[in-house]
Amino acid sequence: MLSCLFLLLLAPLRALAFPASRWVGQFVWEIDQKPFAGDSTPLALAPPTPPASAPTSAFSVVYQFQDGTQLENLASRSNGYLVLSSVSSPKVYGLEPRAFKPRAKLLYTFPEATSLTGIIEAAPDLFVVTSGKYLGFEGEPGSFCAWSIDFNTPSPTVKMITRLPDAGALNGMTTVEGLPDTVLIADSRNGAIWRLNISTGDHHIVMQHVLFNSTALFPLGINGLTSLDNMLYFTNSAQAFYGRVPVDIDDDCSAAAEPEIIARAGPEVFGLDDIALDWAGRAWVATHHNSLTEISVEGKQRNFTHSDLAEPTSVIFGRGSKKAEKTLYVTTAGWGTPGGQVFAVDTCLL
C-alpha cells in the first residue's frame, strides 16, 4: 500500500507508455505470459485481449472507514474474524465480516510509530505485526519494530518482540513451513528478506537479490510475501512482477536456488501489492489502481477491475467454512473516498 500515492503520480507516465481505455465497472482481461527464470530485464508487455464482462455480484463492500483511515494489510483468524492494519496510523482493528452490520473495532494503537505494515498469524491466534515511522516512502532508521498480538487471552495481549534498527521499509510477511517460530519479512527499500525468530527476537537478513530491488523511478521493491511447501512467492512493486524463490529451511532460510519471475504485470496494472494463494496454488494479487489479478502456476493472468475498488492493498481468503475459504477479502487505501475499504469477493463467480 505504501506504493499507492507514488503510483498515482506515475499513472500519467504509464498511460503514455501503455495507452488503454478507461473501463467503468468490472471486466476481465486474460494475458498469456510464461515464466522467465532468473530474468530481471524489462520485457515487452503483451497487449490485453478484449475485455469480457464479469458478474458484479462477485464484489461486495463489507465495511468502509469514514475518517480517512488507509488500510495496509489484513489477516484472518480461524473463526473468520479479520485483523486489519493501517498505514495512515499505527492502529490495528478487528472486524467480523459476517455480522449483519460489520463494524471495525480498534484493538490497539502502537507507540512510537506512524504506520503498520505486515501482519501474519504465526501460531494459532498469535499474530505478528510490524510498525515504523515513514516520511513519504522513507523509513526512519531505528523506528521499525515487530510485535505479537495474542488472541488466546480474554482481551488481546500485545507485546514487543524486538526492534529492527537496520530495516529500511518493512512490508509483507509470511511464515515458513517446518519452522514454527520463524517469520520472513520483506524489506522493500533494501531489497532484502529478514528472518525473525518470534520467540527470541533474533533477526537478520537471509536473502538479497536484484529481483528484490527497487528502481530509480520507484523506491519500493519486494512487497508482498507468502509461502507454500517451502516455496516463497513475492511481488516486486517497482519492477512490476510476481515471482518465487525456494527456501532452504536447513540453511537458515537462505535461497535454495535463484529467484525467478513467474509473470510480469500487464499494461492495465499500475503496481502489484500483497498476495494470497488459493487451493490450486493460484496467486490472487492486489493490483493498483482498482483491480485484482489472478495468476496461475504457469504465469497465465486474469485481471478483474471494479470501479469501486479504491487502491487495493492486500488480500486474504476467509476461514471457518467452505464458503469462507472461497471468499477473498480485499483491503484498500480508499484514495478518493472517505476511507479504506474491506471488500468480499466470491471467487466462484469469477
Coordinates of C-alpha atoms in Angstrom, one line a residue:
M1 CA 0.0 0.0 0.0
L2 CA 3.0 2.3 0.6
S3 CA 3.2 2.4 -3.2
C4 CA -0.3 4.0 -3.7
L5 CA 0.5 7.7 -3.8
F6 CA 3.6 7.2 -5.9
L7 CA 1.7 5.1 -8.4
L8 CA -1.0 7.7 -8.7
L9 CA 1.7 10.2 -9.6
L10 CA 3.2 7.7 -12.1
A11 CA -0.1 6.9 -13.8
P12 CA 0.1 9.6 -16.4
L13 CA 3.6 8.5 -17.4
R14 CA 2.5 4.8 -17.7
A15 CA -0.6 5.9 -19.6
L16 CA 1.7 7.4 -22.3
A17 CA 3.7 4.2 -22.5
F18 CA 0.7 1.8 -22.4
P19 CA -2.4 3.6 -23.7
A20 CA -5.6 1.9 -22.6
S21 CA -9.2 2.7 -22.4
R22 CA -10.9 3.7 -19.2
W23 CA -13.4 1.0 -18.3
V24 CA -16.3 1.6 -16.0
G25 CA -17.5 -1.3 -13.8
Q26 CA -15.9 -4.7 -13.6
F27 CA -14.2 -6.5 -16.5
V28 CA -11.6 -9.2 -17.0
W29 CA -8.5 -9.4 -19.2
E30 CA -6.6 -12.6 -20.0
I31 CA -2.9 -12.3 -20.7
D32 CA -0.7 -15.3 -21.6
Q33 CA 2.7 -14.9 -20.2
K34 CA 5.3 -17.6 -19.5
P35 CA 7.7 -17.8 -16.5
F36 CA 11.0 -16.1 -17.0
A37 CA 13.5 -17.9 -14.9
G38 CA 16.1 -15.7 -13.3
D39 CA 15.3 -12.8 -15.6
S40 CA 15.5 -9.3 -14.3
T41 CA 15.5 -7.4 -17.6
P42 CA 12.4 -5.4 -18.8
L43 CA 10.2 -7.4 -21.2
A44 CA 7.7 -6.2 -23.8
L45 CA 4.3 -6.4 -22.3
A46 CA 1.7 -8.2 -24.4
P47 CA -1.5 -6.2 -25.1
P48 CA -4.6 -7.5 -23.2
T49 CA -7.3 -9.4 -25.1
P50 CA -10.6 -7.6 -25.4
P51 CA -12.3 -7.4 -22.0
A52 CA -15.3 -9.6 -21.2
S53 CA -17.8 -8.5 -18.5
A54 CA -17.8 -10.4 -15.3
P55 CA -20.6 -10.6 -12.7
T56 CA -20.7 -7.5 -10.5
S57 CA -22.3 -9.6 -7.8
A58 CA -18.9 -11.1 -7.1
F59 CA -17.8 -7.9 -5.3
S60 CA -19.4 -6.5 -2.1
V61 CA -18.4 -3.9 0.4
V62 CA -18.1 -5.3 3.9
Y63 CA -17.0 -2.1 5.6
Q64 CA -15.6 1.3 4.8
F65 CA -13.9 3.7 7.2
Q66 CA -15.2 7.3 7.1
D67 CA -12.3 9.1 8.8
G68 CA -9.6 8.7 6.1
T69 CA -8.1 5.6 7.6
Q70 CA -6.0 3.9 4.9
L71 CA -5.7 0.1 5.3
E72 CA -2.5 -1.7 4.5
N73 CA -2.9 -5.4 5.4
L74 CA -5.2 -8.0 6.9
A75 CA -5.1 -11.4 8.4
S76 CA -7.9 -13.9 9.1
R77 CA -8.4 -15.8 12.4
S78 CA -9.6 -19.4 12.4
N79 CA -13.1 -18.2 13.4
G80 CA -13.3 -15.9 10.4
Y81 CA -12.6 -12.7 12.3
L82 CA -10.5 -10.3 10.4
V83 CA -7.5 -8.3 11.8
L84 CA -6.7 -5.1 9.9
S85 CA -3.6 -2.9 9.9
S86 CA -3.5 0.8 8.9
V87 CA -0.6 2.5 7.1
S88 CA -2.0 6.0 7.9
S89 CA -1.9 5.4 11.6
P90 CA -0.3 2.9 14.0
K91 CA -3.6 1.2 14.7
V92 CA -4.9 -2.4 14.4
Y93 CA -8.6 -3.2 14.1
G94 CA -10.8 -6.2 14.4
L95 CA -13.8 -6.9 12.1
E96 CA -16.4 -9.6 12.0
P97 CA -17.2 -9.6 8.2
R98 CA -20.3 -11.8 8.6
A99 CA -22.1 -9.6 11.1
F100 CA -25.4 -8.0 10.0
K101 CA -23.8 -4.6 10.2
P102 CA -20.0 -5.1 10.4
R103 CA -18.1 -2.5 12.5
A104 CA -14.4 -2.1 12.8
K105 CA -13.2 -2.2 16.4
L106 CA -10.0 -0.6 17.5
L107 CA -7.8 -3.2 19.2
Y108 CA -4.6 -1.4 19.8
T109 CA -2.6 1.8 19.0
F110 CA 1.2 1.1 18.8
P111 CA 3.6 3.7 20.3
E112 CA 6.4 5.5 18.6
A113 CA 5.1 4.8 15.1
T114 CA 3.1 6.3 12.3
S115 CA 2.3 3.2 10.3
L116 CA 1.7 -0.5 10.5
T117 CA 2.6 -2.8 7.5
G118 CA 2.7 -6.6 7.5
I119 CA 0.6 -8.9 9.7
I120 CA 0.6 -12.7 9.8
E121 CA -0.7 -15.5 12.0
A122 CA 2.4 -17.2 13.3
A123 CA 0.7 -19.7 15.6
P124 CA -3.0 -20.4 16.4
D125 CA -4.5 -16.9 17.3
L126 CA -1.0 -15.4 17.7
F127 CA -0.3 -12.7 15.2
V128 CA 2.9 -10.8 14.3
V129 CA 2.7 -7.2 13.1
T130 CA 5.4 -4.7 12.1
S131 CA 5.3 -1.0 12.9
G132 CA 7.5 2.0 12.0
K133 CA 7.7 5.7 11.1
Y134 CA 7.5 6.9 7.5
L135 CA 8.1 10.2 5.8
G136 CA 6.7 9.7 2.4
F137 CA 8.4 6.4 1.3
E138 CA 11.5 6.9 3.5
G139 CA 11.5 4.8 6.7
E140 CA 13.1 6.4 9.8
P141 CA 16.1 4.4 10.9
G142 CA 15.7 2.7 14.2
S143 CA 11.9 3.1 14.1
F144 CA 10.9 -0.4 13.0
C145 CA 9.6 -3.0 15.4
A146 CA 7.9 -6.4 15.4
W147 CA 5.1 -7.1 17.8
S148 CA 2.9 -10.0 18.8
I149 CA -0.9 -9.8 19.3
D150 CA -2.2 -12.8 21.3
F151 CA -5.9 -13.5 21.0
N152 CA -5.7 -16.6 23.3
T153 CA -6.5 -14.3 26.2
P154 CA -9.8 -12.7 27.2
S155 CA -8.6 -9.4 25.7
P156 CA -5.9 -9.3 23.0
T157 CA -2.4 -9.1 24.6
V158 CA 0.2 -7.0 22.7
K159 CA 4.0 -7.4 23.3
M160 CA 7.0 -6.1 21.5
I161 CA 9.1 -8.9 20.1
T162 CA 12.1 -6.7 19.0
R163 CA 13.3 -3.6 17.3
L164 CA 14.8 -3.9 13.8
P165 CA 17.0 -0.8 13.6
D166 CA 18.7 -1.7 10.3
A167 CA 15.4 -2.3 8.4
G168 CA 14.7 0.1 5.5
A169 CA 11.0 -0.3 4.8
L170 CA 9.4 -3.5 6.3
N171 CA 6.4 -4.7 4.3
G172 CA 4.9 -8.1 3.5
M173 CA 5.4 -11.1 5.9
T174 CA 4.9 -14.8 5.9
T175 CA 5.5 -18.0 8.0
V176 CA 7.7 -20.9 6.9
E177 CA 6.6 -24.5 6.9
G178 CA 8.5 -26.5 9.4
L179 CA 9.8 -23.5 11.4
P180 CA 7.1 -22.6 13.9
D181 CA 9.0 -19.7 15.5
T182 CA 10.1 -18.1 12.2
V183 CA 8.6 -15.4 10.1
L184 CA 10.1 -13.8 6.9
I185 CA 9.7 -10.1 6.3
A186 CA 10.2 -8.2 3.1
D187 CA 12.3 -5.0 3.2
S188 CA 11.1 -3.0 0.2
R189 CA 13.8 -0.4 0.4
N190 CA 16.8 -2.6 1.0
G191 CA 15.8 -5.3 -1.5
A192 CA 16.0 -7.9 1.2
I193 CA 14.2 -10.6 3.3
W194 CA 14.7 -10.7 7.0
R195 CA 14.3 -13.8 9.2
L196 CA 12.8 -13.1 12.6
N197 CA 12.5 -15.6 15.5
I198 CA 9.4 -14.5 17.3
S199 CA 10.4 -16.3 20.5
T200 CA 13.9 -14.9 20.9
G201 CA 13.7 -11.7 18.8
D202 CA 16.8 -12.7 16.8
H203 CA 16.7 -11.2 13.3
H204 CA 19.0 -11.0 10.3
I205 CA 18.9 -10.7 6.6
V206 CA 18.7 -14.2 4.9
M207 CA 18.2 -13.1 1.2
Q208 CA 19.2 -10.2 -1.0
H209 CA 18.9 -10.2 -4.8
V210 CA 18.5 -7.9 -7.8
L211 CA 14.9 -9.2 -8.2
F212 CA 14.1 -7.8 -4.8
N213 CA 15.4 -4.3 -5.6
S214 CA 13.6 -1.1 -6.2
T215 CA 14.3 1.1 -9.2
A216 CA 15.3 4.7 -9.8
L217 CA 11.7 5.6 -10.6
F218 CA 10.1 3.8 -7.6
P219 CA 11.6 3.3 -4.2
L220 CA 9.7 0.1 -3.1
G221 CA 10.9 -3.2 -4.5
I222 CA 9.9 -6.5 -2.9
N223 CA 6.5 -6.1 -1.3
G224 CA 4.0 -9.0 -0.8
L225 CA 5.2 -12.3 0.6
T226 CA 3.5 -15.7 1.0
S227 CA 4.7 -19.3 1.1
L228 CA 3.7 -22.8 0.3
D229 CA 5.7 -26.1 0.6
N230 CA 8.9 -24.1 1.3
M231 CA 8.5 -22.0 -1.9
L232 CA 8.4 -18.3 -1.2
Y233 CA 6.2 -16.2 -3.5
F234 CA 6.7 -12.5 -3.8
T235 CA 5.7 -9.4 -5.7
N236 CA 8.0 -6.5 -6.7
S237 CA 6.2 -3.2 -7.0
A238 CA 9.0 -1.3 -8.7
Q239 CA 9.9 -4.0 -11.2
A240 CA 6.2 -4.9 -11.6
F241 CA 6.3 -8.7 -11.5
Y242 CA 5.3 -11.8 -9.4
G243 CA 8.0 -14.3 -8.6
R244 CA 9.2 -17.1 -6.4
V245 CA 12.3 -18.5 -4.7
P246 CA 12.7 -21.8 -2.9
V247 CA 13.7 -21.6 0.8
D248 CA 16.2 -23.9 2.3
I249 CA 15.0 -24.4 5.9
D250 CA 18.1 -26.4 6.8
D251 CA 20.3 -23.5 5.8
D252 CA 18.9 -20.5 7.8
C253 CA 16.1 -19.9 5.3
S254 CA 18.6 -19.0 2.5
A255 CA 17.6 -19.3 -1.1
A256 CA 17.8 -22.9 -2.3
A257 CA 18.1 -21.6 -5.9
E258 CA 18.0 -18.3 -7.9
P259 CA 14.7 -16.3 -7.6
E260 CA 12.6 -16.4 -10.8
I261 CA 9.9 -14.3 -12.4
I262 CA 6.5 -16.1 -12.9
A263 CA 4.6 -13.3 -14.5
R264 CA 5.1 -9.6 -15.3
A265 CA 2.2 -7.1 -14.8
G266 CA 0.1 -6.3 -17.8
P267 CA -0.3 -2.7 -19.0
E268 CA -3.6 -2.3 -17.2
V269 CA -1.9 -2.8 -13.9
F270 CA 0.0 0.1 -12.1
G271 CA 1.5 -1.9 -9.3
L272 CA 1.5 -5.2 -7.5
D273 CA 0.9 -5.4 -3.8
D274 CA 0.1 -8.3 -1.4
I275 CA -0.7 -11.9 -2.4
A276 CA -2.9 -14.8 -1.3
L277 CA -2.7 -18.4 -2.7
D278 CA -5.8 -20.4 -3.3
W279 CA -6.3 -24.2 -3.1
A280 CA -4.9 -24.7 -6.6
G281 CA -1.8 -22.7 -6.0
R282 CA -3.0 -19.7 -8.0
A283 CA -2.0 -16.3 -6.7
W284 CA -4.5 -13.6 -6.1
V285 CA -2.7 -10.2 -6.1
A286 CA -4.0 -6.8 -5.0
T287 CA -3.2 -4.6 -8.0
H288 CA -3.4 -0.8 -8.4
H289 CA -5.4 1.2 -9.2
N290 CA -8.7 -0.8 -8.9
S291 CA -8.2 -4.4 -9.7
L292 CA -7.3 -8.0 -8.6
T293 CA -5.1 -10.2 -10.7
E294 CA -5.3 -14.0 -10.6
I295 CA -2.0 -15.7 -11.7
S296 CA -1.8 -19.4 -12.4
V297 CA 1.2 -21.5 -11.5
E298 CA 2.2 -21.3 -15.2
G299 CA 2.0 -17.5 -15.2
K300 CA -1.3 -17.0 -17.0
Q301 CA -3.1 -14.0 -15.7
R302 CA -6.7 -12.8 -15.4
N303 CA -7.2 -9.2 -14.3
F304 CA -10.5 -8.2 -12.7
T305 CA -11.3 -4.5 -12.3
H306 CA -14.0 -2.9 -10.3
S307 CA -14.7 0.8 -10.3
D308 CA -15.4 0.9 -6.5
L309 CA -12.1 -0.7 -5.5
A310 CA -10.0 2.3 -4.4
E311 CA -6.3 1.2 -4.4
P312 CA -6.3 -2.4 -3.3
T313 CA -3.5 -3.1 -0.8
S314 CA -3.9 -6.7 0.5
V315 CA -5.9 -9.9 0.1
I316 CA -6.6 -13.0 2.1
F317 CA -9.0 -15.9 1.9
G318 CA -11.6 -16.3 4.7
R319 CA -11.6 -19.2 7.2
G320 CA -14.2 -21.0 9.2
S321 CA -16.3 -22.6 6.5
K322 CA -16.1 -23.9 2.9
K323 CA -17.8 -20.8 1.6
A324 CA -15.5 -18.6 3.6
E325 CA -12.5 -20.3 2.1
K326 CA -13.6 -19.3 -1.4
T327 CA -14.2 -15.7 -0.3
L328 CA -11.3 -13.4 -0.9
Y329 CA -11.2 -10.4 1.4
V330 CA -9.6 -7.2 0.0
T331 CA -8.4 -4.1 1.8
T332 CA -7.9 -0.8 0.1
A333 CA -6.3 2.6 0.8
G334 CA -9.5 4.3 -0.1
W335 CA -7.9 7.1 -2.2
G336 CA -10.6 9.5 -3.4
T337 CA -13.2 8.0 -0.9
P338 CA -13.9 8.6 2.8
G339 CA -11.6 5.9 3.8
G340 CA -10.2 2.4 3.4
Q341 CA -12.5 -0.4 2.4
V342 CA -12.9 -4.1 3.1
F343 CA -14.4 -6.0 0.1
A344 CA -15.6 -9.6 0.0
V345 CA -15.1 -11.2 -3.4
D346 CA -16.8 -14.5 -4.3
T347 CA -14.1 -16.1 -6.4
C348 CA -16.5 -18.8 -7.5
L349 CA -18.2 -16.2 -9.6
L350 CA -15.1 -15.0 -11.4

